[in-house]
């Protein structure tokens, strides 16, 4: 009995040392799982209903937490198996704030949550989407409501708000994309790119991250706001010769907030951008111009020196028509896809190929991407080869992808090892061995002993790290390594010899013959060395 009591006390002490959030999460998870099991075991329900139990439980927990801040209701929560989405529909939220007038509420048609894993790059993509958002005019300050009323706007209606978070676990590269827009008002897109992101426990109370920012861009596209506002403004604000100066006068009173040099540089940009915008009111963009190759370090200390931070960001303001036009026109696409590659430089073709691969700047089309990347690869553009392989993988043409990866590996590219692992998951071992055998032509003489570091060379052929991938050559070099006294090669040899157990029929006979040939060639080399 004493032993049991002692163990209980130890567990209690251990739990007390755990962060409260972790304990709460564990309890909630346990509650959700056990509730689902008990519910499923007491009722005869369909498989889909079982899958929807965690979704409903998660929605209930979130609603319970949110109800400490206001009245909240929702219609339903479920999992969309086909799109892998968690959906909560018809959300109503009325904040508990005495300072807000009666009638302030927020309605959301649907909240969508998804998490997609890109196995090839070890990247997680989390998407949070809000559809048909309506914010009551009574949630706005009185002055804003007056201006909105003059513009003929009552409630704020936003068709979609989307937040996309991407994090690559291998490099900790992270991106944040936020897009929102109001009907007939504006569209806004914020794009933030980090070279590295990690959490910092030391400053968890303030800014819990340590990151290296590579770029930040905010773009605001006019969808009718300017047309509604401009008629209410004094005439000088809509005159392309006076608008910039008028805005400059308005913001001059805030010049004390920044060092003079930084302020003068930015206000000059504002004046020019405003004049250009009045001429063609399409969009305004603010972009960073970070010059540090390693990125701009963002941490708690960064915000202690805002002047240095602003200077390092080197923000650039421009209007849509004052920026270099990067649009890909339909005429350009037609001309290029007709085979007129020579009319365009390689950078344009590479950009268009990436557009076809990603679906940005042009509709996604893998066939067109392969066409462009193949042309660029044949013309010696090294950046095109990994992109070509990715396009083949998207098309599920794994054999072509494997052959192209062998070519990439033959020139010592570091990306080949990861690409091999992705492709080989989709090709049987028999086909892998066949493709490896047909790639030996990439080497002038596959059996030339060009290094005395036998084991490292064997390992390179085994993994495709900076060399073609060939189990046959890996075995050949491993034989030389073991004969030279490197016992590490013994395990490698056994692994390769055991491949025959995974093969059958003609493929098994071919591999046994391949092993025999490698042994013969290794013996011939050893005899010549002995002499």
Coordinates of N, CA and C in Angstrom, one line a residue, residues 66-259:
X66 N -14.4 29.9 -26.1 CA -14.8 31.2 -26.7 C -16.0 31.9 -25.9
X67 N -16.8 31.1 -25.3 CA -18.0 31.6 -24.6 C -17.6 32.4 -23.3
X68 N -16.3 32.3 -22.9 CA -15.9 33.2 -21.8 C -15.7 34.6 -22.3
X69 N -15.7 34.8 -23.6 CA -15.5 36.1 -24.2 C -16.8 36.7 -24.8
X70 N -17.8 35.8 -25.1 CA -19.0 36.3 -25.7 C -19.9 35.2 -26.0
X71 N -21.1 35.6 -26.5 CA -22.1 34.6 -26.9 C -21.7 34.0 -28.2
X72 N -21.7 32.7 -28.3 CA -21.3 32.0 -29.5 C -22.2 30.8 -29.8
X73 N -22.6 30.7 -31.0 CA -23.4 29.6 -31.5 C -22.9 29.1 -32.8
X74 N -23.1 27.8 -33.2 CA -22.8 27.3 -34.5 C -23.8 26.2 -34.9
X75 N -23.8 26.0 -36.2 CA -24.8 25.1 -36.7 C -24.4 23.6 -36.6
X76 N -23.2 23.3 -37.2 CA -22.7 22.0 -37.2 C -21.2 21.9 -37.4
X77 N -20.6 20.8 -37.1 CA -19.2 20.6 -37.3 C -19.0 19.2 -37.8
X78 N -18.1 19.0 -38.9 CA -17.9 17.7 -39.5 C -16.6 17.7 -40.2
X79 N -16.1 16.4 -40.5 CA -14.9 16.2 -41.3 C -15.3 15.9 -42.7
X80 N -14.7 16.6 -43.7 CA -14.9 16.3 -45.1 C -13.7 15.4 -45.5
X81 N -14.0 14.1 -45.6 CA -13.0 13.1 -45.9 C -12.3 13.3 -47.2
X82 N -13.1 13.8 -48.2 CA -12.5 13.9 -49.6 C -11.5 15.1 -49.6
X83 N -11.9 16.2 -49.0 CA -11.0 17.4 -49.0 C -10.1 17.5 -47.8
X84 N -10.3 16.5 -46.8 CA -9.5 16.5 -45.6 C -9.6 17.9 -44.9
X85 N -10.9 18.3 -44.7 CA -11.2 19.6 -44.0 C -12.0 19.3 -42.8
X86 N -11.7 20.1 -41.7 CA -12.6 20.2 -40.6 C -13.4 21.5 -40.8
X87 N -14.8 21.3 -40.8 CA -15.7 22.4 -41.2 C -16.6 22.7 -40.0
X88 N -16.7 24.0 -39.6 CA -17.7 24.4 -38.7 C -18.6 25.5 -39.4
X89 N -19.9 25.3 -39.4 CA -20.7 26.1 -40.2 C -21.6 27.1 -39.4
X90 N -21.9 28.2 -40.0 CA -22.9 29.2 -39.5 C -22.6 29.5 -38.0
X91 N -21.4 30.2 -37.9 CA -21.0 30.6 -36.6 C -21.5 32.0 -36.3
X92 N -22.0 32.2 -35.1 CA -22.5 33.5 -34.6 C -21.8 33.9 -33.3
X93 N -21.2 35.1 -33.3 CA -20.4 35.5 -32.1 C -20.9 37.0 -31.7
X94 N -21.2 37.1 -30.5 CA -21.6 38.4 -29.9 C -20.7 38.7 -28.7
X95 N -19.7 39.6 -28.9 CA -18.8 39.9 -27.8 C -19.4 40.5 -26.5
X96 N -18.8 40.1 -25.4 CA -19.3 40.6 -24.1 C -18.4 41.8 -23.8
X97 N -18.8 43.0 -24.3 CA -18.0 44.2 -24.0 C -19.0 45.3 -23.8
X98 N -19.0 45.9 -22.6 CA -19.9 47.0 -22.3 C -19.7 48.2 -23.1
X99 N -18.5 48.4 -23.7 CA -18.2 49.6 -24.5 C -18.8 49.5 -25.9
X100 N -19.2 48.3 -26.3 CA -19.8 48.2 -27.6 C -21.3 48.3 -27.5
X101 N -21.9 49.0 -28.5 CA -23.3 49.1 -28.5 C -24.1 47.8 -28.8
X102 N -25.3 47.8 -28.4 CA -26.1 46.6 -28.7 C -26.3 46.4 -30.2
X103 N -26.2 45.2 -30.7 CA -26.3 45.0 -32.1 C -24.9 44.6 -32.7
X104 N -23.8 44.7 -32.0 CA -22.5 44.3 -32.5 C -22.4 42.8 -32.5
X105 N -22.3 42.2 -33.6 CA -22.1 40.8 -33.7 C -21.3 40.4 -35.0
X106 N -20.8 39.2 -35.0 CA -20.0 38.7 -36.1 C -20.6 37.4 -36.6
X107 N -20.8 37.3 -37.8 CA -21.4 36.0 -38.4 C -20.4 35.4 -39.4
X108 N -20.1 34.2 -39.4 CA -19.2 33.5 -40.3 C -20.0 32.3 -40.9
X109 N -20.0 32.3 -42.2 CA -20.7 31.2 -42.9 C -20.1 29.9 -42.7
X110 N -18.7 29.8 -42.7 CA -18.0 28.5 -42.4 C -16.6 28.8 -42.0
X111 N -16.1 28.0 -41.1 CA -14.7 28.0 -40.7 C -14.1 26.7 -41.2
X112 N -13.1 26.7 -42.1 CA -12.4 25.5 -42.6 C -11.0 25.4 -42.1
X113 N -10.7 24.2 -41.6 CA -9.3 24.0 -41.2 C -8.7 22.8 -41.9
X114 N -7.5 22.9 -42.4 CA -6.9 21.7 -43.0 C -5.4 21.7 -42.8
X115 N -4.8 20.5 -42.8 CA -3.4 20.3 -42.7 C -2.9 19.3 -43.7
X116 N -2.1 19.8 -44.6 CA -1.6 18.9 -45.7 C -0.1 18.8 -45.5
X117 N 0.4 17.5 -45.7 CA 1.8 17.2 -45.6 C 2.4 17.0 -47.0
X118 N 3.4 17.7 -47.3 CA 4.2 17.5 -48.6 C 5.4 16.6 -48.2
X119 N 5.2 15.3 -48.5 CA 6.2 14.3 -48.1 C 7.6 14.6 -48.7
X120 N 7.6 15.1 -50.0 CA 8.8 15.3 -50.7 C 9.7 16.3 -50.1
X121 N 9.1 17.3 -49.4 CA 9.9 18.4 -48.8 C 9.7 18.5 -47.3
X122 N 9.0 17.5 -46.7 CA 8.8 17.5 -45.3 C 8.2 18.8 -44.8
X123 N 7.2 19.3 -45.6 CA 6.6 20.6 -45.3 C 5.1 20.4 -44.9
X124 N 4.7 21.0 -43.8 CA 3.3 21.0 -43.4 C 2.7 22.3 -43.8
X125 N 1.5 22.2 -44.4 CA 0.7 23.4 -44.8 C -0.6 23.4 -44.1
X126 N -0.7 24.4 -43.2 CA -1.9 24.5 -42.4 C -2.7 25.7 -43.0
X127 N -4.0 25.4 -43.3 CA -4.9 26.5 -43.9 C -6.1 26.7 -43.0
X128 N -6.3 28.0 -42.7 CA -7.4 28.4 -41.9 C -8.3 29.3 -42.8
X129 N -9.5 28.9 -43.1 CA -10.3 29.7 -44.0 C -11.6 30.2 -43.3
X130 N -12.0 31.4 -43.5 CA -13.3 31.9 -43.1 C -14.1 32.3 -44.3
X131 N -15.3 31.9 -44.4 CA -16.1 32.2 -45.6 C -17.3 33.1 -45.2
X132 N -17.7 34.0 -46.0 CA -18.9 34.8 -45.8 C -18.9 35.4 -44.4
X133 N -17.9 36.2 -44.2 CA -17.8 36.9 -42.9 C -18.7 38.2 -42.9
X134 N -19.5 38.5 -41.9 CA -20.2 39.7 -41.9 C -20.0 40.3 -40.5
X135 N -19.5 41.5 -40.4 CA -19.2 42.2 -39.2 C -20.2 43.4 -39.1
X136 N -21.0 43.4 -38.1 CA -22.0 44.4 -37.9 C -21.4 45.8 -37.8
X137 N -22.1 46.8 -38.4 CA -21.6 48.2 -38.4 C -21.5 48.7 -36.9
X138 N -22.2 48.1 -36.0 CA -22.2 48.5 -34.6 C -20.9 48.1 -33.9
X139 N -20.1 47.3 -34.5 CA -18.8 46.9 -33.9 C -17.8 47.9 -34.3
X140 N -18.1 48.9 -35.2 CA -17.1 49.9 -35.5 C -17.3 51.1 -34.7
X141 N -16.2 51.9 -34.4 CA -16.3 53.2 -33.7 C -17.3 54.1 -34.4
X142 N -17.9 55.0 -33.7 CA -18.9 55.9 -34.2 C -18.4 56.6 -35.4
X143 N -17.2 57.2 -35.4 CA -16.6 58.0 -36.5 C -16.5 57.1 -37.8
X144 N -16.1 55.9 -37.6 CA -16.0 55.0 -38.8 C -17.4 54.7 -39.4
X145 N -18.4 54.5 -38.5 CA -19.7 54.3 -39.0 C -20.2 55.4 -39.8
X146 N -19.9 56.6 -39.3 CA -20.3 57.8 -40.1 C -19.7 57.9 -41.5
X147 N -18.4 57.6 -41.5 CA -17.7 57.6 -42.9 C -18.3 56.5 -43.7
X148 N -18.5 55.3 -43.1 CA -19.1 54.2 -43.9 C -20.4 54.5 -44.4
X149 N -21.2 55.2 -43.6 CA -22.6 55.5 -44.0 C -22.6 56.5 -45.2
X150 N -21.6 57.5 -45.2 CA -21.5 58.4 -46.3 C -21.1 57.7 -47.6
X151 N -20.4 56.6 -47.4 CA -19.9 55.8 -48.6 C -21.0 54.8 -49.0
X152 N -22.1 54.7 -48.3 CA -23.1 53.8 -48.6 C -22.9 52.4 -48.1
X153 N -22.0 52.2 -47.1 CA -21.6 50.9 -46.6 C -22.2 50.8 -45.2
X154 N -22.9 49.7 -44.9 CA -23.4 49.4 -43.6 C -22.5 48.4 -42.9
X155 N -22.9 47.2 -43.0 CA -22.1 46.1 -42.4 C -20.9 45.8 -43.3
X156 N -19.8 45.3 -42.7 CA -18.6 44.9 -43.4 C -18.8 43.5 -43.8
X157 N -18.7 43.2 -45.1 CA -18.9 41.9 -45.7 C -17.6 41.4 -46.3
X158 N -17.1 40.3 -45.9 CA -15.8 39.8 -46.4 C -16.1 38.4 -47.0
X159 N -16.0 38.2 -48.3 CA -16.3 36.8 -48.8 C -15.4 35.7 -48.3
X160 N -14.1 36.0 -48.1 CA -13.2 35.0 -47.7 C -12.0 35.6 -47.0
X161 N -11.6 35.0 -45.9 CA -10.3 35.3 -45.2 C -9.6 34.0 -45.2
X162 N -8.3 34.0 -45.7 CA -7.6 32.8 -45.7 C -6.2 33.0 -45.1
X163 N -5.8 32.1 -44.2 CA -4.5 32.2 -43.6 C -3.8 30.8 -43.9
X164 N -2.6 30.9 -44.6 CA -1.9 29.7 -45.0 C -0.5 29.8 -44.3
X165 N -0.2 28.8 -43.5 CA 1.0 28.6 -42.8 C 1.8 27.4 -43.4
X166 N 3.0 27.7 -43.8 CA 3.9 26.6 -44.3 C 5.1 26.5 -43.5
X167 N 5.5 25.3 -43.1 CA 6.7 25.1 -42.3 C 7.4 23.9 -42.7
X168 N 8.7 24.1 -43.1 CA 9.5 22.9 -43.6 C 10.4 22.5 -42.4
X169 N 10.2 21.3 -41.9 CA 10.8 20.8 -40.7 C 12.3 20.7 -40.8
X170 N 12.8 20.3 -42.0 CA 14.2 20.1 -42.2 C 15.0 21.4 -42.0
X171 N 14.5 22.5 -42.6 CA 15.3 23.8 -42.5 C 14.7 24.8 -41.6
X172 N 13.5 24.6 -41.2 CA 12.7 25.5 -40.3 C 12.3 26.7 -41.1
X173 N 12.3 26.7 -42.5 CA 11.8 27.7 -43.3 C 10.3 27.8 -43.1
X174 N 9.8 29.0 -43.0 CA 8.3 29.2 -42.7 C 7.8 30.4 -43.5
X175 N 6.6 30.2 -44.0 CA 5.9 31.3 -44.6 C 4.5 31.5 -44.1
X176 N 4.1 32.8 -44.1 CA 2.7 33.1 -43.6 C 2.1 33.9 -44.7
X177 N 0.9 33.5 -45.2 CA 0.2 34.2 -46.2 C -1.2 34.4 -45.7
X178 N -1.6 35.7 -45.7 CA -2.9 36.1 -45.2 C -3.6 36.9 -46.3
X179 N -4.8 36.4 -46.7 CA -5.5 37.1 -47.8 C -6.9 37.4 -47.3
X180 N -7.4 38.6 -47.5 CA -8.7 39.0 -47.2 C -9.2 40.1 -48.1
X181 N -10.5 40.3 -48.1 CA -11.1 41.4 -49.0 C -12.5 41.6 -48.7
X182 N -12.9 42.9 -48.9 CA -14.3 43.3 -48.7 C -15.0 43.4 -50.1
X183 N -16.2 43.0 -50.1 CA -17.0 43.1 -51.4 C -17.0 44.5 -51.9
X184 N -16.6 44.7 -53.1 CA -16.6 46.1 -53.8 C -15.8 47.1 -53.0
X185 N -14.8 46.6 -52.2 CA -14.0 47.6 -51.4 C -12.5 47.4 -51.7
X186 N -11.9 46.4 -51.1 CA -10.4 46.2 -51.3 C -10.1 44.7 -51.1
X187 N -9.0 44.3 -51.7 CA -8.4 43.0 -51.4 C -7.1 43.2 -50.8
X188 N -6.7 42.5 -49.8 CA -5.4 42.7 -49.1 C -4.7 41.4 -49.0
X189 N -3.4 41.4 -49.3 CA -2.6 40.1 -49.2 C -1.3 40.4 -48.5
X190 N -1.1 39.7 -47.4 CA 0.2 39.9 -46.6 C 1.0 38.6 -46.8
X191 N 2.2 38.7 -47.3 CA 3.1 37.6 -47.5 C 4.4 37.8 -46.7
X192 N 4.6 36.9 -45.8 CA 5.8 37.0 -44.9 C 6.6 35.7 -45.1
X193 N 7.9 35.8 -45.3 CA 8.8 34.7 -45.6 C 9.9 34.7 -44.5
X194 N 10.1 33.6 -43.9 CA 11.2 33.4 -42.9 C 12.2 32.4 -43.4
X195 N 13.5 32.6 -43.3 CA 14.5 31.6 -43.6 C 14.6 30.6 -42.4
X196 N 14.2 31.0 -41.2 CA 14.3 30.2 -40.1 C 13.4 30.6 -39.0
X197 N 12.7 29.7 -38.3 CA 11.8 30.1 -37.2 C 11.9 29.0 -36.1
X198 N 12.1 29.5 -34.9 CA 12.1 28.5 -33.8 C 11.5 29.2 -32.6
X199 N 11.0 28.5 -31.6 CA 10.4 29.0 -30.4 C 11.5 29.2 -29.3
X200 N 11.3 30.3 -28.6 CA 12.3 30.7 -27.6 C 11.6 30.7 -26.2
X201 N 11.9 29.7 -25.4 CA 11.3 29.5 -24.1 C 11.6 30.6 -23.2
X202 N 12.8 31.2 -23.4 CA 13.3 32.2 -22.5 C 12.4 33.5 -22.4
X203 N 11.8 33.8 -23.6 CA 11.0 35.0 -23.7 C 9.5 34.6 -24.0
X204 N 9.1 33.5 -23.5 CA 7.7 33.0 -23.8 C 6.6 34.0 -23.5
X205 N 6.8 34.8 -22.5 CA 5.8 35.7 -22.1 C 5.6 36.9 -23.1
X206 N 6.7 37.2 -23.8 CA 6.6 38.4 -24.7 C 6.5 37.9 -26.2
X207 N 7.7 37.8 -26.8 CA 7.7 37.3 -28.2 C 8.4 35.9 -28.1
X208 N 7.7 34.8 -28.3 CA 8.2 33.5 -28.0 C 9.0 32.9 -29.2
X209 N 9.5 33.7 -30.1 CA 10.1 33.2 -31.3 C 11.5 33.8 -31.5
X210 N 12.3 33.1 -32.3 CA 13.6 33.6 -32.8 C 13.6 33.3 -34.2
X211 N 13.6 34.3 -35.1 CA 13.4 34.0 -36.5 C 14.3 34.9 -37.3
X212 N 14.5 34.5 -38.6 CA 15.3 35.3 -39.6 C 14.3 35.6 -40.7
X213 N 13.9 36.8 -40.8 CA 13.0 37.3 -41.8 C 13.7 37.5 -43.1
X214 N 13.2 36.9 -44.2 CA 13.8 37.2 -45.5 C 13.0 38.2 -46.3
X215 N 11.7 38.2 -46.2 CA 10.9 39.2 -46.9 C 9.6 39.4 -46.3
X216 N 9.0 40.6 -46.6 CA 7.6 40.8 -46.2 C 7.0 41.7 -47.2
X217 N 5.8 41.4 -47.6 CA 5.1 42.2 -48.7 C 3.6 42.3 -48.3
X218 N 3.1 43.6 -48.4 CA 1.7 43.8 -48.2 C 1.2 44.5 -49.5
X219 N 0.2 43.9 -50.1 CA -0.4 44.4 -51.3 C -1.9 44.7 -51.1
X220 N -2.3 45.9 -51.4 CA -3.7 46.2 -51.3 C -4.3 46.6 -52.7
X221 N -5.2 45.8 -53.1 CA -5.8 46.0 -54.5 C -7.2 46.7 -54.3
X222 N -7.3 47.8 -55.1 CA -8.6 48.5 -55.1 C -9.7 47.8 -55.8
X223 N -10.8 47.6 -55.1 CA -11.9 46.9 -55.7 C -13.2 47.8 -55.7
X224 N -13.0 49.1 -55.5 CA -14.1 50.1 -55.5 C -14.0 51.1 -54.4
X225 N -13.1 50.8 -53.4 CA -13.0 51.8 -52.3 C -12.6 53.2 -52.7
X226 N -11.6 53.2 -53.6 CA -11.1 54.6 -54.1 C -12.2 55.3 -54.8
X227 N -13.0 54.7 -55.6 CA -14.1 55.3 -56.4 C -15.1 55.9 -55.4
X228 N -15.4 55.2 -54.3 CA -16.4 55.6 -53.3 C -15.8 56.8 -52.4
X229 N -14.5 56.7 -52.1 CA -13.9 57.7 -51.2 C -13.5 59.0 -51.9
X230 N -13.0 58.8 -53.1 CA -12.4 60.0 -53.8 C -13.4 61.1 -54.0
X231 N -14.7 60.8 -54.2 CA -15.7 61.9 -54.4 C -16.0 62.6 -53.1
X232 N -15.6 62.1 -51.9 CA -15.8 62.7 -50.7 C -14.6 63.6 -50.2
X233 N -13.5 63.4 -50.9 CA -12.3 64.1 -50.5 C -12.1 65.5 -51.2
X234 N -11.3 66.4 -50.6 CA -11.0 67.6 -51.3 C -10.4 67.4 -52.7
X235 N -10.6 68.2 -53.6 CA -10.2 68.0 -55.0 C -8.7 67.7 -55.2
X236 N -7.9 68.3 -54.3 CA -6.4 68.1 -54.5 C -6.0 66.7 -54.3
X237 N -6.8 65.9 -53.5 CA -6.5 64.5 -53.3 C -6.7 63.6 -54.5
X238 N -7.5 64.1 -55.4 CA -7.7 63.3 -56.6 C -7.0 63.9 -57.9
X239 N -6.2 64.9 -57.6 CA -5.4 65.5 -58.7 C -4.0 64.8 -58.7
X240 N -3.7 64.2 -59.9 CA -2.4 63.4 -59.9 C -1.1 64.3 -59.7
X241 N -1.3 65.6 -59.9 CA -0.2 66.5 -59.7 C -0.1 67.1 -58.2
X242 N -1.2 66.9 -57.5 CA -1.2 67.5 -56.1 C -1.5 66.5 -55.0
X243 N -2.0 65.3 -55.4 CA -2.4 64.3 -54.4 C -1.2 63.9 -53.5
X244 N 0.0 63.6 -54.1 CA 1.1 63.2 -53.3 C 1.6 64.3 -52.3
X245 N 1.6 65.5 -52.7 CA 2.0 66.6 -51.9 C 0.9 66.8 -50.7
X246 N -0.4 66.6 -51.1 CA -1.4 66.8 -50.0 C -1.3 65.7 -49.0
X247 N -1.0 64.5 -49.4 CA -0.8 63.4 -48.4 C 0.5 63.6 -47.6
X248 N 1.5 64.1 -48.2 CA 2.7 64.4 -47.5 C 2.5 65.4 -46.4
X249 N 1.7 66.5 -46.7 CA 1.5 67.5 -45.7 C 0.7 66.9 -44.5
X250 N -0.2 65.9 -44.8 CA -0.9 65.3 -43.7 C 0.0 64.5 -42.8
X251 N 0.9 63.8 -43.3 CA 1.8 62.9 -42.5 C 3.0 63.6 -41.9
X252 N 3.3 64.8 -42.4 CA 4.5 65.5 -41.9 C 4.5 65.7 -40.4
X253 N 3.3 65.8 -39.8 CA 3.2 66.0 -38.4 C 3.6 64.8 -37.6
X254 N 3.8 63.7 -38.2 CA 4.3 62.5 -37.6 C 5.7 62.2 -37.8
X255 N 6.4 63.2 -38.4 CA 7.8 63.0 -38.9 C 8.7 62.7 -37.7
X256 N 8.3 63.2 -36.5 CA 9.2 63.1 -35.3 C 9.3 61.6 -34.9
X257 N 8.5 60.8 -35.4 CA 8.5 59.4 -35.0 C 9.7 58.6 -35.5
X258 N 10.3 59.1 -36.6 CA 11.4 58.4 -37.3 C 12.6 59.3 -37.4
X259 N 13.8 58.7 -37.5 CA 14.9 59.6 -37.8 C 14.7 60.3 -39.2

